[in-house]
Coordinates of N, CA, C and O in Angstrom, one line a residue:
E11 N 17.5 -5.6 18.9 CA 17.9 -5.0 17.6 C 16.7 -4.2 17.1 O 17.0 -3.2 16.4
F12 N 15.5 -4.6 17.3 CA 14.4 -3.8 16.8 C 14.3 -2.5 17.5 O 14.0 -1.5 16.8
T13 N 14.6 -2.4 18.8 CA 14.6 -1.1 19.5 C 15.7 -0.2 18.9 O 15.5 1.0 18.9
L14 N 16.8 -0.8 18.6 CA 17.9 0.1 18.0 C 17.5 0.7 16.7 O 17.8 1.9 16.4
I15 N 16.8 -0.1 15.8 CA 16.4 0.4 14.5 C 15.3 1.5 14.8 O 15.3 2.5 14.1
N16 N 14.4 1.2 15.7 CA 13.4 2.2 16.1 C 14.0 3.5 16.6 O 13.5 4.6 16.3
L17 N 15.0 3.3 17.4 CA 15.7 4.5 18.0 C 16.4 5.3 16.9 O 16.3 6.6 16.9
K18 N 17.0 4.6 16.0 CA 17.7 5.4 14.9 C 16.6 6.1 14.0 O 16.9 7.3 13.6
A19 N 15.5 5.5 13.8 CA 14.4 6.2 13.0 C 13.9 7.4 13.8 O 13.7 8.5 13.2
K20 N 13.8 7.3 15.1 CA 13.3 8.5 15.9 C 14.3 9.6 15.9 O 14.0 10.8 15.8
V21 N 15.6 9.2 16.0 CA 16.7 10.2 16.1 C 16.7 10.9 14.7 O 16.9 12.2 14.6
T22 N 16.6 10.2 13.6 CA 16.6 10.8 12.3 C 15.5 11.8 12.1 O 15.7 12.9 11.6
K23 N 14.3 11.4 12.5 CA 13.1 12.3 12.4 C 13.3 13.5 13.3 O 13.0 14.6 12.9
L24 N 13.8 13.3 14.5 CA 14.1 14.5 15.4 C 15.1 15.4 14.7 O 15.0 16.6 14.8
G25 N 16.2 14.8 14.1 CA 17.2 15.7 13.5 C 16.6 16.5 12.3 O 16.9 17.6 12.2
I26 N 15.8 15.8 11.5 CA 15.2 16.5 10.4 C 14.3 17.6 10.9 O 14.3 18.7 10.4
G27 N 13.5 17.3 11.9 CA 12.6 18.3 12.4 C 13.4 19.5 13.0 O 13.0 20.6 12.8
G28 N 14.5 19.2 13.7 CA 15.3 20.3 14.3 C 15.9 21.2 13.2 O 15.9 22.4 13.4
V29 N 16.4 20.6 12.2 CA 16.9 21.4 11.1 C 15.9 22.2 10.4 O 16.1 23.4 10.1
L30 N 14.7 21.7 10.2 CA 13.6 22.4 9.6 C 13.2 23.6 10.5 O 13.0 24.7 10.0
I31 N 13.1 23.4 11.8 CA 12.8 24.5 12.7 C 13.9 25.5 12.7 O 13.6 26.7 12.7
A32 N 15.1 25.1 12.7 CA 16.2 26.1 12.7 C 16.2 26.9 11.4 O 16.5 28.1 11.4
S33 N 15.9 26.2 10.3 CA 15.9 27.0 9.0 C 14.7 28.0 9.0 O 14.9 29.1 8.5
A34 N 13.6 27.6 9.6 CA 12.5 28.5 9.7 C 12.8 29.7 10.5 O 12.4 30.8 10.2
L35 N 13.4 29.5 11.7 CA 13.8 30.6 12.5 C 14.8 31.5 11.9 O 14.8 32.7 12.0
F36 N 15.8 30.9 11.1 CA 16.8 31.7 10.4 C 16.1 32.6 9.4 O 16.4 33.8 9.3
L37 N 15.1 32.1 8.7 CA 14.4 32.9 7.7 C 13.5 33.9 8.4 O 13.3 35.0 7.9
A38 N 13.0 33.6 9.5 CA 12.1 34.5 10.3 C 12.8 35.7 10.7 O 12.3 36.8 10.8
I39 N 14.1 35.6 11.0 CA 14.9 36.8 11.3 C 15.0 37.8 10.2 O 14.8 39.0 10.4
F40 N 15.1 37.3 8.9 CA 15.1 38.1 7.8 C 13.7 38.8 7.6 O 13.6 39.9 7.2
V41 N 12.7 38.0 7.8 CA 11.3 38.5 7.6 C 11.1 39.7 8.7 O 10.5 40.7 8.4
F42 N 11.6 39.4 9.9 CA 11.5 40.4 10.9 C 12.2 41.7 10.5 O 11.7 42.8 10.7
N43 N 13.4 41.6 10.0 CA 14.2 42.7 9.5 C 13.4 43.5 8.4 O 13.4 44.7 8.4
L44 N 12.8 42.8 7.5 CA 12.0 43.4 6.5 C 10.8 44.2 7.0 O 10.5 45.3 6.6
L45 N 10.2 43.6 8.0 CA 9.1 44.3 8.7 C 9.5 45.5 9.4 O 8.8 46.6 9.4
L46 N 10.7 45.5 10.0 CA 11.2 46.7 10.7 C 11.6 47.7 9.7 O 11.3 48.9 9.9
F47 N 12.1 47.3 8.6 CA 12.4 48.3 7.5 C 11.1 48.9 6.9 O 11.1 50.1 6.6
A48 N 10.1 48.1 6.8 CA 8.8 48.6 6.4 C 8.2 49.7 7.4 O 7.7 50.7 7.0
A49 N 8.4 49.4 8.7 CA 8.0 50.4 9.7 C 8.8 51.7 9.6 O 8.2 52.7 9.7
V50 N 10.1 51.5 9.3 CA 10.9 52.7 9.1 C 10.4 53.5 7.9 O 10.3 54.7 7.9
A51 N 10.2 52.8 6.8 CA 9.7 53.4 5.6 C 8.4 54.2 5.8 O 8.2 55.3 5.3
A52 N 7.5 53.5 6.6 CA 6.2 54.2 6.9 C 6.4 55.4 7.7 O 5.8 56.5 7.5
F53 N 7.2 55.4 8.8 CA 7.5 56.5 9.6 C 8.2 57.6 8.8 O 8.1 58.8 9.2
S54 N 9.0 57.3 7.8 CA 9.8 58.3 7.1 C 8.9 59.2 6.3 O 9.4 60.2 5.8
H55 N 7.7 58.8 6.1 CA 6.7 59.7 5.4 C 6.2 60.8 6.3 O 5.7 61.8 5.8
I56 N 6.4 60.6 7.6 CA 5.9 61.5 8.6 C 7.1 62.4 9.1 O 6.9 63.6 9.2
V57 N 8.2 61.7 9.4 CA 9.4 62.4 9.9 C 10.6 62.1 9.0 O 10.5 61.3 8.1
A58 N 11.7 62.7 9.3 CA 12.9 62.4 8.5 C 13.3 61.0 8.7 O 13.0 60.3 9.7
W59 N 14.1 60.4 7.7 CA 14.4 59.0 7.8 C 15.2 58.7 9.0 O 15.1 57.6 9.6
W60 N 16.1 59.5 9.5 CA 16.9 59.2 10.6 C 16.1 59.2 11.9 O 16.3 58.4 12.8
A61 N 15.1 60.1 11.9 CA 14.1 60.0 13.1 C 13.3 58.8 13.0 O 12.9 58.2 14.1
A62 N 12.9 58.3 11.8 CA 12.1 57.1 11.7 C 12.9 55.9 12.3 O 12.4 55.1 13.0
F63 N 14.2 55.8 12.0 CA 15.0 54.8 12.5 C 15.1 54.8 14.0 O 15.0 53.8 14.7
L64 N 15.2 56.1 14.6 CA 15.2 56.2 16.0 C 13.9 55.8 16.7 O 13.9 55.2 17.7
I65 N 12.8 56.2 16.0 CA 11.5 55.8 16.6 C 11.4 54.3 16.6 O 11.0 53.7 17.7
V66 N 11.7 53.6 15.5 CA 11.6 52.1 15.5 C 12.5 51.5 16.5 O 12.2 50.6 17.2
A67 N 13.8 52.0 16.6 CA 14.7 51.5 17.6 C 14.2 51.7 19.0 O 14.4 50.9 19.9
G68 N 13.6 52.9 19.3 CA 13.0 53.2 20.6 C 11.9 52.2 20.9 O 11.8 51.8 22.1
I69 N 11.0 52.0 20.0 CA 9.9 51.0 20.2 C 10.5 49.6 20.5 O 10.0 48.9 21.5
L70 N 11.5 49.2 19.8 CA 12.1 47.9 20.0 C 12.8 47.9 21.4 O 12.7 46.9 22.1
L71 N 13.4 49.0 21.8 CA 14.1 49.0 23.1 C 13.0 48.9 24.2 O 13.3 48.2 25.2
L72 N 11.9 49.5 24.0 CA 10.8 49.4 25.0 C 10.3 48.0 25.2 O 10.1 47.5 26.3
I73 N 10.2 47.3 24.0 CA 9.7 45.9 24.0 C 10.8 45.1 24.7 O 10.4 44.2 25.5
V74 N 12.1 45.3 24.4 CA 13.1 44.5 25.1 C 13.1 44.7 26.6 O 13.3 43.8 27.4
L75 N 13.0 46.0 27.0 CA 13.0 46.3 28.4 C 11.8 45.6 29.2 O 11.9 45.1 30.3
V76 N 10.6 45.7 28.5 CA 9.4 45.0 29.1 C 9.6 43.5 29.2 O 9.4 42.9 30.3
L77 N 10.1 42.9 28.2 CA 10.4 41.5 28.2 C 11.5 41.1 29.2 O 11.3 40.1 29.9
A78 N 12.5 41.9 29.3 CA 13.6 41.6 30.3 C 13.1 41.8 31.7 O 13.4 41.0 32.6
G79 N 12.3 42.8 31.9 CA 11.7 43.0 33.2 C 10.8 41.9 33.6 O 10.8 41.4 34.8
A80 N 9.9 41.4 32.7 CA 9.0 40.3 33.0 C 9.8 39.0 33.2 O 9.5 38.2 34.2
G81 N 10.9 38.8 32.5 CA 11.7 37.6 32.7 C 12.4 37.7 34.1 O 12.5 36.7 34.8
A82 N 12.9 38.9 34.4 CA 13.6 39.0 35.7 C 12.6 38.8 36.9 O 12.9 38.1 37.9
L83 N 11.4 39.3 36.7 CA 10.4 39.0 37.8 C 10.0 37.5 37.9 O 9.8 37.0 38.9
A84 N 9.9 36.9 36.7 CA 9.6 35.4 36.7 C 10.7 34.7 37.4 O 10.5 33.7 38.1
L85 N 12.0 35.0 37.1 CA 13.1 34.3 37.7 C 13.1 34.6 39.2 O 13.4 33.7 40.0
K86 N 12.8 35.8 39.6 CA 12.8 36.2 41.0 C 11.7 35.4 41.8 O 11.9 35.0 42.9
A87 N 10.6 35.3 41.1 CA 9.4 34.6 41.7 C 9.7 33.1 41.9 O 9.1 32.4 42.7
S88 N 10.6 32.5 41.0 CA 10.8 31.1 41.1 C 11.7 30.7 42.2 O 11.9 29.5 42.5
K89 N 12.4 31.6 42.9 CA 13.3 31.3 44.0 C 12.6 30.9 45.2 O 11.6 31.1 45.6

């Protein structure tokens, strides 16, 4: 019975920790969006606003391609 109580306490702590991490990640998405908008605002002082959005989108696309390529190489190397 002691192990059951101990297990329930651990599961409760894990559940609370998981919810807190999920909440932090959810809010981090909004912070990331604000940072992207700030980058667009900064670029819009140099070029037109539509070009600033394209520049930021292009930079993000390059990051995505590099990460996807690195992931594909890692998966290929694991075989």
